[in-house]
mmCIF file of C-alpha atoms and ligand atoms in Angstrom:
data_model
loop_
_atom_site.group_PDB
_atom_site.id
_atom_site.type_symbol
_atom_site.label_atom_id
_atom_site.label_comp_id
_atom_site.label_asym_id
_atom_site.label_seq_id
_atom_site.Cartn_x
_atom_site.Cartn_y
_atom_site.Cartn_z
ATOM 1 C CA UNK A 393 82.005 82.877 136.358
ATOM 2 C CA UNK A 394 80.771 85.071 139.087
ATOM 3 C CA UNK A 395 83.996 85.790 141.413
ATOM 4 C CA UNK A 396 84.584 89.747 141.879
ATOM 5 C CA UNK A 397 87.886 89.988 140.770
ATOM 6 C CA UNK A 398 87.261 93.937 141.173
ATOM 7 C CA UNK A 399 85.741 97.161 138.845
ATOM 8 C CA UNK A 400 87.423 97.802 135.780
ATOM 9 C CA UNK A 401 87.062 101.402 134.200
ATOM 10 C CA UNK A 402 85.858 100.518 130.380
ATOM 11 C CA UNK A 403 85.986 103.520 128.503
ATOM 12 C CA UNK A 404 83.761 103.456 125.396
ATOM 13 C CA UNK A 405 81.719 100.316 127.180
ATOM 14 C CA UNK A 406 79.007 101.481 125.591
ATOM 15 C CA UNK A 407 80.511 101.002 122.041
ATOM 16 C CA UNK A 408 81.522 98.077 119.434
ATOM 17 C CA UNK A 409 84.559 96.960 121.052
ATOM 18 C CA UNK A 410 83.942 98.183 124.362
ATOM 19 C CA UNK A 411 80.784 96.608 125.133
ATOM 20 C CA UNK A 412 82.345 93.232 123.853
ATOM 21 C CA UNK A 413 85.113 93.889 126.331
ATOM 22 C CA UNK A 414 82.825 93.948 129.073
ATOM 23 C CA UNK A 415 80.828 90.835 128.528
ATOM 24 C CA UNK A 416 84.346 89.464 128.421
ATOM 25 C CA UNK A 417 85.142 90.945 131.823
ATOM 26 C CA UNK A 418 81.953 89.799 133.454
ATOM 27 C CA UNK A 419 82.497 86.342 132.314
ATOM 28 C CA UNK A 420 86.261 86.421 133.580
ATOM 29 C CA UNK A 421 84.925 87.412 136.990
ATOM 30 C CA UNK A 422 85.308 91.038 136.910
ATOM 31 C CA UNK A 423 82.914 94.217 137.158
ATOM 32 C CA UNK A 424 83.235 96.257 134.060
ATOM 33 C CA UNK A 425 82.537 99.912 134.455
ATOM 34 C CA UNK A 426 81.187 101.377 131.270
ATOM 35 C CA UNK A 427 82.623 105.207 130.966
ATOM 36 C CA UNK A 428 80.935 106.444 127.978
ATOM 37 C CA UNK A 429 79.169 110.024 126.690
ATOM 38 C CA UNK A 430 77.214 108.124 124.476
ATOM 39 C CA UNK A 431 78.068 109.983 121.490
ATOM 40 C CA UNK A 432 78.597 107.014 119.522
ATOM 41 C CA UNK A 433 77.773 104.261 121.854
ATOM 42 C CA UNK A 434 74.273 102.822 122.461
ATOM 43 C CA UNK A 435 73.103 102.755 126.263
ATOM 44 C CA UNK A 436 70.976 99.014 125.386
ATOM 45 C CA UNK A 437 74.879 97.904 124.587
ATOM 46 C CA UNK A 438 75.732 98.174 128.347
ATOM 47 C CA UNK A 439 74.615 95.380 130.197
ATOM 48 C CA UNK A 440 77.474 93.428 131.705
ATOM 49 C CA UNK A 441 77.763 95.952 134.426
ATOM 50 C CA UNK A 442 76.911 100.188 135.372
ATOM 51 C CA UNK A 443 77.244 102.912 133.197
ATOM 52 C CA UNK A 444 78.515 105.764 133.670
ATOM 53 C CA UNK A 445 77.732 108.756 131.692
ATOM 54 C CA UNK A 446 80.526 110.504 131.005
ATOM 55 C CA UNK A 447 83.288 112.509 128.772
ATOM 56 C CA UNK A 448 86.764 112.399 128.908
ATOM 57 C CA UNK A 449 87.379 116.041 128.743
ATOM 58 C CA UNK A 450 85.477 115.967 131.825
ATOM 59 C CA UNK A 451 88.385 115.630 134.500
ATOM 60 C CA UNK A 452 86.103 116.349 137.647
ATOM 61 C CA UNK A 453 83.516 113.511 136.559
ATOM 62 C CA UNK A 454 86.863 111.304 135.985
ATOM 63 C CA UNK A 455 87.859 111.496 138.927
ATOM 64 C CA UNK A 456 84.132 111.088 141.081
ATOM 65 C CA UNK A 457 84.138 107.816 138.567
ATOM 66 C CA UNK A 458 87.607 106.253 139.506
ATOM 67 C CA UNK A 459 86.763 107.296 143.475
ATOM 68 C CA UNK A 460 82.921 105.530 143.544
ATOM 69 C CA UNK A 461 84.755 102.194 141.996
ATOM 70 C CA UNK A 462 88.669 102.169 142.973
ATOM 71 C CA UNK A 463 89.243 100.065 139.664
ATOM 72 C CA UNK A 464 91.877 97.445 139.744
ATOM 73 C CA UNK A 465 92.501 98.693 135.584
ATOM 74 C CA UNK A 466 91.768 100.890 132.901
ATOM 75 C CA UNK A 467 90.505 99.678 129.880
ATOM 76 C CA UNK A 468 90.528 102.745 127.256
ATOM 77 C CA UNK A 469 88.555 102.016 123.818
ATOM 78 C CA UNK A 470 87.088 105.529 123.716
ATOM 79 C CA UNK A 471 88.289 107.719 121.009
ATOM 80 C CA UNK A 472 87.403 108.970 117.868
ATOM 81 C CA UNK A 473 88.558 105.987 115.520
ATOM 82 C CA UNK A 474 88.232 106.922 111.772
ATOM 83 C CA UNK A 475 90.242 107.270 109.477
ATOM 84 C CA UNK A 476 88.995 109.165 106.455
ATOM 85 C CA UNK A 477 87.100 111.357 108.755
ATOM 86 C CA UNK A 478 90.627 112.141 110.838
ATOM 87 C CA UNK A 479 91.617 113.807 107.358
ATOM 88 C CA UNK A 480 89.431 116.337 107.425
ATOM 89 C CA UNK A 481 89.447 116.880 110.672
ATOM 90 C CA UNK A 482 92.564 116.442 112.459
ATOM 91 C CA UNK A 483 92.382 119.071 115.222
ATOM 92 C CA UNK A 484 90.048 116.730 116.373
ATOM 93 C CA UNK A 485 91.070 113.898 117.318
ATOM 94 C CA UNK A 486 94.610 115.727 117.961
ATOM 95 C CA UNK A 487 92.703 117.249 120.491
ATOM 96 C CA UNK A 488 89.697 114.261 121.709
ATOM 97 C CA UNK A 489 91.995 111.539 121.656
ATOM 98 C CA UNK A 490 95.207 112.485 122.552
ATOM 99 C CA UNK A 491 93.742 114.584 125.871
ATOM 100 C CA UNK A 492 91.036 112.440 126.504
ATOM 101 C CA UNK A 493 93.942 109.962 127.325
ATOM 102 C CA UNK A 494 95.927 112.149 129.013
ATOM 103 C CA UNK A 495 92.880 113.442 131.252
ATOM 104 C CA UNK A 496 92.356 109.196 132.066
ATOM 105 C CA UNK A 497 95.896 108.430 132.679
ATOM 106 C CA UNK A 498 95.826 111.026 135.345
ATOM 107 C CA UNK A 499 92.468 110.314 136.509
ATOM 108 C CA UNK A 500 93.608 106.492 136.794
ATOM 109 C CA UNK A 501 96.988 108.084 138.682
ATOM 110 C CA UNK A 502 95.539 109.766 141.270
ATOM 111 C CA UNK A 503 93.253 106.781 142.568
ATOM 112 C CA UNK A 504 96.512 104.718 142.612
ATOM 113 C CA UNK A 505 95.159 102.781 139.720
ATOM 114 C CA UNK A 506 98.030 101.513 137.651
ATOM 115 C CA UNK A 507 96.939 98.907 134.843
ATOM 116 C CA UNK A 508 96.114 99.958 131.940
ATOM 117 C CA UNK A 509 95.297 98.455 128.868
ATOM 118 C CA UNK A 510 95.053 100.768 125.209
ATOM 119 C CA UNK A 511 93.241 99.949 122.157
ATOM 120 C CA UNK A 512 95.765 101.100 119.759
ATOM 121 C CA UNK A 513 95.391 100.737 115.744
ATOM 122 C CA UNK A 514 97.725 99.284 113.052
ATOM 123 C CA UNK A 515 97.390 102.837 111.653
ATOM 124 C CA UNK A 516 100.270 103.721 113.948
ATOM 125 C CA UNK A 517 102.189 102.062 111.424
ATOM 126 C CA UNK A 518 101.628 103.256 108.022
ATOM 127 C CA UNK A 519 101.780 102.333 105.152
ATOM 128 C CA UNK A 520 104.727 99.593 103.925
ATOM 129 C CA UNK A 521 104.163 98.407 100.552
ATOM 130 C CA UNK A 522 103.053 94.565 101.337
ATOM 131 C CA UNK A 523 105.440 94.003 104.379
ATOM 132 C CA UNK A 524 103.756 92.053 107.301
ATOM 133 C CA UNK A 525 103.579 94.138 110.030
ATOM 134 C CA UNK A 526 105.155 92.987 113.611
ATOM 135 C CA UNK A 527 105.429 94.764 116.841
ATOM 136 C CA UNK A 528 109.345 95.813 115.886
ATOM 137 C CA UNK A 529 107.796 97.545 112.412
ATOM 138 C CA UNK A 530 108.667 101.108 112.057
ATOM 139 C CA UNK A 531 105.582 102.989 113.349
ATOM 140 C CA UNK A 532 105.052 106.094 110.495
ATOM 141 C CA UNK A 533 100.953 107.023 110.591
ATOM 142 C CA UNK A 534 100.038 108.682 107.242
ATOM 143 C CA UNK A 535 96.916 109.411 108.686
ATOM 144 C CA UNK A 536 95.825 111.864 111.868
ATOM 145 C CA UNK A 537 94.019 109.124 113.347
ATOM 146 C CA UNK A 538 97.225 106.338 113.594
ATOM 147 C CA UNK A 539 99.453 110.170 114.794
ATOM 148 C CA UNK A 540 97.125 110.284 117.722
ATOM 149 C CA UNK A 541 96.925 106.948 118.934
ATOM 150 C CA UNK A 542 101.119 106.665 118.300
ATOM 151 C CA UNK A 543 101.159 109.967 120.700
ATOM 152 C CA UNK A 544 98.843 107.866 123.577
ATOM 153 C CA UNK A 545 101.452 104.885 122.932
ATOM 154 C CA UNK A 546 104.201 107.205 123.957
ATOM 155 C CA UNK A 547 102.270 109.247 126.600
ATOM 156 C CA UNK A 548 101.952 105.770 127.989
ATOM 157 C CA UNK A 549 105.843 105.239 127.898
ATOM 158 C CA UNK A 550 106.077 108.553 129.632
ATOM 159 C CA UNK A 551 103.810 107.479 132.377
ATOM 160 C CA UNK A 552 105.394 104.388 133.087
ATOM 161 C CA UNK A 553 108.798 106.029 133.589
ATOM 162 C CA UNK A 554 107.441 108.574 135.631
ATOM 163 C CA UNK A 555 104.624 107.210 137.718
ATOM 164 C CA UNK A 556 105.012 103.729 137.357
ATOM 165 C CA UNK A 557 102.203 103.356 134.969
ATOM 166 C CA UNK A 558 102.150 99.704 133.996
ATOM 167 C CA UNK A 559 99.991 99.370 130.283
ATOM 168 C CA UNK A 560 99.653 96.738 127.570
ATOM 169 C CA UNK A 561 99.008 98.282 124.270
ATOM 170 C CA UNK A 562 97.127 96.800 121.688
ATOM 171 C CA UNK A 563 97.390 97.379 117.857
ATOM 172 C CA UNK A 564 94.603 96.390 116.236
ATOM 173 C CA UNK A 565 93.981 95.453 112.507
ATOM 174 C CA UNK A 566 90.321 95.204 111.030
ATOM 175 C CA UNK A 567 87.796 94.576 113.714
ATOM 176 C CA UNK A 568 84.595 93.121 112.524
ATOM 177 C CA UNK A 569 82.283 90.149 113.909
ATOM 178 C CA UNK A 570 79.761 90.277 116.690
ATOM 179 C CA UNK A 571 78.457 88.612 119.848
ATOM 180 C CA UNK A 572 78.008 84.630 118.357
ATOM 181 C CA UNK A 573 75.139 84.745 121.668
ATOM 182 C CA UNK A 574 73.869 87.771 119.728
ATOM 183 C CA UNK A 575 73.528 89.921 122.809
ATOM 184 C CA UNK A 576 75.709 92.814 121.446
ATOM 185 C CA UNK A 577 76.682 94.218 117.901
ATOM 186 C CA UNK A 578 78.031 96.185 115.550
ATOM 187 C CA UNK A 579 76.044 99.469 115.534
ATOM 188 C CA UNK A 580 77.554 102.577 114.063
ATOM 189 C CA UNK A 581 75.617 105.806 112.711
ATOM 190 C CA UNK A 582 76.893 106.940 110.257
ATOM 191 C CA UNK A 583 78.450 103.406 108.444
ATOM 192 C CA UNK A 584 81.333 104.039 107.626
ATOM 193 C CA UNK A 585 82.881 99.973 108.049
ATOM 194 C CA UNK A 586 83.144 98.043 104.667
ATOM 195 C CA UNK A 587 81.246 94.150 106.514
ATOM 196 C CA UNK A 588 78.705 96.243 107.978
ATOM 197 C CA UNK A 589 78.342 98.641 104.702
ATOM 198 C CA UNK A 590 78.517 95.699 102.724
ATOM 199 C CA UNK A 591 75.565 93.371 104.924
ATOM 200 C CA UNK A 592 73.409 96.368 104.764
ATOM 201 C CA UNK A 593 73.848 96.508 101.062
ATOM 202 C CA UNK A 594 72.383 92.887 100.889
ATOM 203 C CA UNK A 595 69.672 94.128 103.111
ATOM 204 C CA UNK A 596 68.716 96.773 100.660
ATOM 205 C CA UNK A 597 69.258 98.954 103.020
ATOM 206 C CA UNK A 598 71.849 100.364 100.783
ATOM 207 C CA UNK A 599 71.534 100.538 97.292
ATOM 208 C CA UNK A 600 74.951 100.047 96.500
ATOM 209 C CA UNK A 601 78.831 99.175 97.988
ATOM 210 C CA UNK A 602 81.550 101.701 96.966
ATOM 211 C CA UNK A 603 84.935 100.284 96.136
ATOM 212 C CA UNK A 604 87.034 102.713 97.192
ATOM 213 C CA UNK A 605 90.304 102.783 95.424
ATOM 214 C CA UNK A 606 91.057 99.720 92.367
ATOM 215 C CA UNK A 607 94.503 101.000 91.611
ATOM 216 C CA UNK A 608 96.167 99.958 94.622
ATOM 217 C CA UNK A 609 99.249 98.279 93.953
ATOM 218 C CA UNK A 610 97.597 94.726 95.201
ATOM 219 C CA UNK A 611 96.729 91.657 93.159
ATOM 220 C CA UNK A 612 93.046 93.005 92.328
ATOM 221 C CA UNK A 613 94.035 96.551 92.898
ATOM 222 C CA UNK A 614 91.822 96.917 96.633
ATOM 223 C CA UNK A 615 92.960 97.470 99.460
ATOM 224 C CA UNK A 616 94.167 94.417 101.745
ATOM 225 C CA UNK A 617 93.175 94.058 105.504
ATOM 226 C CA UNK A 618 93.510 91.664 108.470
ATOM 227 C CA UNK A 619 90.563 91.465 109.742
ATOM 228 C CA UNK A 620 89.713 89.824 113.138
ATOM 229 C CA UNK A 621 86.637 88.660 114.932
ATOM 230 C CA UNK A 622 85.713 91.133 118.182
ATOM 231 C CA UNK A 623 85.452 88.447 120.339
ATOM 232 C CA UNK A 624 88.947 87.001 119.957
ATOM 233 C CA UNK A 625 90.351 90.744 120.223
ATOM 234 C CA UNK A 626 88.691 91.612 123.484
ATOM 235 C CA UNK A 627 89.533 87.635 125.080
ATOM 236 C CA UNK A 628 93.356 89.235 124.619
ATOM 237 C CA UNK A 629 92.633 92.345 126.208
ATOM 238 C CA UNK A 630 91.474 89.672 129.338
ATOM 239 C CA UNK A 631 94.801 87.968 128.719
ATOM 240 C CA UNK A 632 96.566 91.370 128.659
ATOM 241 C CA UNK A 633 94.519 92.126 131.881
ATOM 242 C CA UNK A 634 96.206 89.239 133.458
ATOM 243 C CA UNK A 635 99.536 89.525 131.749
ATOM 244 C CA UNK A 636 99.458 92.899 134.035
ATOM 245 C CA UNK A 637 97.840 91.778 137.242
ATOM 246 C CA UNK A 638 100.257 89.141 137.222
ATOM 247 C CA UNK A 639 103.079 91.756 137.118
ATOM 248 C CA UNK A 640 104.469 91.146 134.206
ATOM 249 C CA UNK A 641 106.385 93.144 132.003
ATOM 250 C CA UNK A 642 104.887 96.430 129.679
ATOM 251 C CA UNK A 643 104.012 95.398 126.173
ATOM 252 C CA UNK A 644 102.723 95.761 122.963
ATOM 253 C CA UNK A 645 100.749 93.337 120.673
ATOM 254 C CA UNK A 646 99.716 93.416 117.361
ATOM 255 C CA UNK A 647 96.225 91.813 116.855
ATOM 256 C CA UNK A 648 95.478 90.078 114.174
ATOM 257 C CA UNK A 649 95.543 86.690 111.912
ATOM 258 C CA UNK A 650 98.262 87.271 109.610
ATOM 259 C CA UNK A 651 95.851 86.551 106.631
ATOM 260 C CA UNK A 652 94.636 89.252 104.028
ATOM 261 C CA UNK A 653 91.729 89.682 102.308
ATOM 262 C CA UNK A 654 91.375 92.657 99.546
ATOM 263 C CA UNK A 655 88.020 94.529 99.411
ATOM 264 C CA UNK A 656 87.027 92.634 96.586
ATOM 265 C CA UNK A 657 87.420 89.690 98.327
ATOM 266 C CA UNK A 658 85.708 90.488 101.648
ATOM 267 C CA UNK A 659 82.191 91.378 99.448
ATOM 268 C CA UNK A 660 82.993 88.324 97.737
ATOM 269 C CA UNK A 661 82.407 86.205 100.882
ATOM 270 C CA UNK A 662 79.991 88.245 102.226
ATOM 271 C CA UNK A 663 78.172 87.629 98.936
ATOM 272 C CA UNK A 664 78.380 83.874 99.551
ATOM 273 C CA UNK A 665 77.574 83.654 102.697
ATOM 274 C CA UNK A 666 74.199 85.952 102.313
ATOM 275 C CA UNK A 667 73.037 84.786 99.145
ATOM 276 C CA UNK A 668 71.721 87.833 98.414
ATOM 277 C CA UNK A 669 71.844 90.123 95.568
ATOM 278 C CA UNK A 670 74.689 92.842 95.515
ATOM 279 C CA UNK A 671 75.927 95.899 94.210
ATOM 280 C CA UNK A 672 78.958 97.110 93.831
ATOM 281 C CA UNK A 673 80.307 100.270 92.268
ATOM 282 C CA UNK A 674 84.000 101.358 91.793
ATOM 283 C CA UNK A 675 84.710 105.034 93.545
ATOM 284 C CA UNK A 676 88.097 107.052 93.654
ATOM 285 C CA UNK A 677 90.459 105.970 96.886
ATOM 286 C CA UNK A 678 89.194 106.946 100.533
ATOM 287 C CA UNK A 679 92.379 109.762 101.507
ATOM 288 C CA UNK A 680 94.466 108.543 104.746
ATOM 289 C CA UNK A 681 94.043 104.697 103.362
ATOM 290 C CA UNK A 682 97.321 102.356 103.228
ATOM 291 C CA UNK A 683 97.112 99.720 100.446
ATOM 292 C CA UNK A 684 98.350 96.870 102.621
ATOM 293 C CA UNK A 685 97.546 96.314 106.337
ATOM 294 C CA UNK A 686 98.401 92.626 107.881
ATOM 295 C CA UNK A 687 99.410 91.328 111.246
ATOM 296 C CA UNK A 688 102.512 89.320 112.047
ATOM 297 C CA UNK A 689 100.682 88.152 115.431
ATOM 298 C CA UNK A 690 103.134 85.349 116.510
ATOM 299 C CA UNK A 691 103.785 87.695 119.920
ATOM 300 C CA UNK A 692 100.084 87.503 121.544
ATOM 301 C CA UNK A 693 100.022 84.243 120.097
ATOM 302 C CA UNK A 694 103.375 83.006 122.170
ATOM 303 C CA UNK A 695 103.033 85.015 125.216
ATOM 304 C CA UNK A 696 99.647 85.474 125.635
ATOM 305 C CA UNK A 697 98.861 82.323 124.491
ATOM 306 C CA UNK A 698 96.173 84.186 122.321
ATOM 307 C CA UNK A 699 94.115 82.236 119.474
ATOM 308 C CA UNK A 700 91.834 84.020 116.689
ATOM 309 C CA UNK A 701 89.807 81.015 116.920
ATOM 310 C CA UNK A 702 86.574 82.681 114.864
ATOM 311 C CA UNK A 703 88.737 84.976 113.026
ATOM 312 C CA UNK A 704 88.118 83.106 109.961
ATOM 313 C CA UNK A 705 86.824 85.412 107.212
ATOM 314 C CA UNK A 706 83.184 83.549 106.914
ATOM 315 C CA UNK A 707 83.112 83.028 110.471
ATOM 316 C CA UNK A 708 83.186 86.802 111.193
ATOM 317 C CA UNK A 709 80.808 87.478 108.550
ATOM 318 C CA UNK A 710 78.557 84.454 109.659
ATOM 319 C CA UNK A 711 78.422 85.956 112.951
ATOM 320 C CA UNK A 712 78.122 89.689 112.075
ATOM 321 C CA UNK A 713 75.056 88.452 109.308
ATOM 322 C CA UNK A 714 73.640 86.796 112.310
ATOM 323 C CA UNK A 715 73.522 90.183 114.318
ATOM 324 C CA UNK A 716 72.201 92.341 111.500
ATOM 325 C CA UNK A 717 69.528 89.972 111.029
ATOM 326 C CA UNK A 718 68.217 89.628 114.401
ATOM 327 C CA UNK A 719 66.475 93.410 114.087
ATOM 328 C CA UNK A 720 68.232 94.141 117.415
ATOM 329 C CA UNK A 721 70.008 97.131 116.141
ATOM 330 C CA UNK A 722 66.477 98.372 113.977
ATOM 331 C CA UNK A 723 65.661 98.356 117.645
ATOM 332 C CA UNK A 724 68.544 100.571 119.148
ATOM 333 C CA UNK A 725 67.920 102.668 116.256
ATOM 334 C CA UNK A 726 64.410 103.350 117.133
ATOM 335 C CA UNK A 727 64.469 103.525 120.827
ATOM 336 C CA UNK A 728 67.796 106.493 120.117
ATOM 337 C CA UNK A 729 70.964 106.083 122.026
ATOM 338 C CA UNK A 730 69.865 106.358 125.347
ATOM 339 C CA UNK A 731 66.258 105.068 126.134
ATOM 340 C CA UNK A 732 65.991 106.088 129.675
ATOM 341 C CA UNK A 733 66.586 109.699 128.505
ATOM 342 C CA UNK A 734 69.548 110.751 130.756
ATOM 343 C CA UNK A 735 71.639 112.111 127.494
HETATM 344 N N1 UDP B 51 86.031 100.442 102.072
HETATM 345 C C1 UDP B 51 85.387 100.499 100.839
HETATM 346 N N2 UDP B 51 84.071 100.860 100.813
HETATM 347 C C2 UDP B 51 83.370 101.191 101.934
HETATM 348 C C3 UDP B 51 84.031 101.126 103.181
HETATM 349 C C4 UDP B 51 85.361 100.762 103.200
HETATM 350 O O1 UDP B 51 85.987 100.223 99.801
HETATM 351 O O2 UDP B 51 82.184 101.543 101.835
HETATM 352 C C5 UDP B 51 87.442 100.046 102.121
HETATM 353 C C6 UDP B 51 88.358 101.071 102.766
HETATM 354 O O3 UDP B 51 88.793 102.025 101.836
HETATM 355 C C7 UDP B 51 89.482 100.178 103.288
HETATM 356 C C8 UDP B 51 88.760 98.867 103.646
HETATM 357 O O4 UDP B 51 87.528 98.899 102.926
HETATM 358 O O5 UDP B 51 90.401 99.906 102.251
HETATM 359 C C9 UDP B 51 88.452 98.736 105.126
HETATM 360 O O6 UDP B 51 87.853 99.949 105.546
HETATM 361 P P1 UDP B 51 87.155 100.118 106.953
HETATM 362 O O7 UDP B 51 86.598 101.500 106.990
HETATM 363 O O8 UDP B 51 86.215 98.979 107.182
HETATM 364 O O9 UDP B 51 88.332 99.938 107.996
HETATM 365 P P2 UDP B 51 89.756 100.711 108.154
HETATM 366 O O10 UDP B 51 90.750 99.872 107.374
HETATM 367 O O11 UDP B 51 89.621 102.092 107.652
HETATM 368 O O12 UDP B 51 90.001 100.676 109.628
#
C-alpha cells in the first residue's frame, strides 16, 4: 500500500521491534519516522522511511523532530529494556526510561499530537507463581525494568486526564522472530536474548548456552515464557494505531499466545529445527527473573481482532534461523552502527 496516511514518530525505529514496526507502518500506508540515538539500534535497520538521529533526553531536538513531521502518533519502543542489567543498574533506566517518556509525551503535546501507542512489558506484572496473566492482573514489577515501564503506564494515565492524551499500551511477553522477507532482524550487541543466544550457539559462535536457573518451581525447573513472533506484535500496534485514530477508547493489551515454553524447551526446538550440535550448561538464576510469565491474550484477540498467526514456537525460530543465516547482521556488524558516519 502506498496511501500517506501521515508521519508517525517511531522511537527506537532503528531497533528490533521498532524497525519491524515501521515496515508495518509503510505497508499500512503510513510514513514511519525513525527517532533513534543509535545506541543500540543499527542505521542499515531503517529503511521504511527517514531517520532521525536523536535522544530522548534531548527535548530541543524533540521538539525540531515533531515540528519538521506534525505526526498523526507516537509510537515509543525506545528504552532501555533488560532485565538483569536493570538490577544493577536501576538509576538508569529510573532515569532513561521513565524521562525519556516524559520528555516525548510533552514533545508529542506541544505539536498537538495526541496518539500514542507504548511498548510496555509483562514485567510490569511480576511474578505470580503459574497464574496466566490478563490485563486485570495485579501489576507488582520485582524488577527495575517492569517499575519503570509501570511508571510510563501511569504517566500515560496522567496525561490523558490532563491533556487529553489518548494511548494504547502494550504489554509484551517474549519477543523473538524476524522479518519472514528477511529484510530486518534481530541484532543486539551484547546478546543477552535466550533464541538469539541459543542460534548463535549452533553457529559456534558461542561455545556454549547457559541455563540460567533449574530450580524454578516449573515442571523441568526453567523458567517459562510466552514468546511471540515480532511481526504479529507490531501488526497490533497497527491495529492499536487504528483502534486510536478511530477514536476509540484508551487501553491496554497484553501480547502474547497464551502458550509456555520453559528454557529447556525453547533450546529443545531450536535444536530440532537447526540440526546442529549444542551445548548447554546449567548456571545459577539470572536476579530480577520471574519463574512463570504467560499471556491471557483473549482482549487484543476480541477487540483488536489480533491473531499470533506465526507465533508458533518453530515458526519463530524458523524465521529467526532464517535471519541469522543470511550473514546480514555479520554485515551490520562490520559496517558499525551507522555506516554513513553521522554518530
Ligand atoms: N535465559 C537463559 N540463558 C540465556 C539467556 C536467557 O537461561 O543465555 C533465560 C532467562 O533467564 C529467562 C528466559 O531465558 O528465564 C528468557 O530470557 P530473555 O533474556 O530472552 O527474555 P526476558 O524474559 O528476560 O525478557
Amino acid at each position: 500500500m502506498s496511501v500517506d496516511r501521515g508521519h508517525v514518530i517511531v522511537t527506537g525505529g532503528a531497533g528490533y521491534i521498532g524497525s519491524h514496526a515501521c515496515k508495518a507502518l509503510s505497508a499500512a500506508g503510513f510514513v514511519p519516522v525513525a527517532f533513534d540515538n543509535l545506541s543500540t539500534g543499527w542505521a542499515q535497520a531503517v529503511k521504511y522511511g527517514p531517520l532521525e538521529i536523536g535522544d530522548l533526553m534531548d527535548r530541543a531536538r524533540l521538539d525540531a523532530v515533531f515540528a519538521k513531521y506534525r505526526p498523526v502518533a507516537v509510537m515509543h519502543f525506545a528504552a532501555l529494556s533488560l532485565v538483569g542489567e536493570s538490577m544493577q543498574f536501576p538509576g538508569r533506566y529510573w532515569r532513561e526510561n521513565v524521562t525519556g517518556a516524559l520528555n516525548l509525551i510533552e514533545a508529542a503535546l506541544r505539536t498537538d499530537c495526541k496518539d500514542f501507542i507504548f511498548s510496555s512489558t509483562c514485567a510490569t506484572f511480576g511474578d505470580h507463581d503459574g497464574v496466566t496473566l490478563t490485563e486485570e492482573t495485579e501489576q507488582r514489577p520485582i524488577n527495575a525494568y517492569g517499575g519503570s515501564k509501570k511508571a510510563i503506564e501511569e504517566m500515560l494515565r496522567d496525561f490523558a486526564e490532563s491533556d487529553g492524551l489518548g494511548h494504547v499500551i502494550f504489554r509484551y511477553f517474549n519477543v523473538a522472530g524476524a522479518d519472514p522477507e528477511c529484510e530486518i532482524g534481530e541484532l543486539h550487541r551484547p546478546e543477552t536474548h535466550l533464541i538469539p543466544i541459543v542460534i548463535e550457539a549452533t553457529q559456534g559462535k558461542r561455545e556454549s548456552v547457559a541455563v540460567f536457573g533449574d530450580d524454578y518451581p516449573t515442571p523441568d525447573g526453567t523458567c517459562i515464557r510466552d514468546y511471540v513472533h515480532v511481526v504479529d506484535l507490531v501488526n497490533a500496534h497497527i491495529a492499536g494505531l487504528e483502534w486510536r485514530l478511530a477514536g476509540k477508547e484508551n487501553r491496554a493489551f497484553n501480547l502474547g499466545t497464551g502458550h509456555g515454553y520453559s528454557v529447556r524447551e525453547v533450546i529443545d526446538t531450536v535444536k530440532r529445527v537447526t540440526n546442529a550440535p549444542l551445548t548447554v550448561q546449567q548456571a545459577p538464576r539470572r536476579a530480577g527473573d520471574a519463574s512463570y510469565l504467560v499471556s491471557g491474550s483473549q482482549r487484543a484477540i476480541e477487540e483488536l481482532t489480533w491473531r499470533p498467526l506465526r507465533s508458533s514456537l518453530e515458526t519463530i525460530v524458523e524465521d529467526a534461523y532464517q535471519w541469522h543465516q543470511s550473514g546480514i547482521s555479520d554485515q551490520w556488524l562490520a559496517e558499525g552502527r551507522d555506516p554513513s558516519g553521522r554518530t
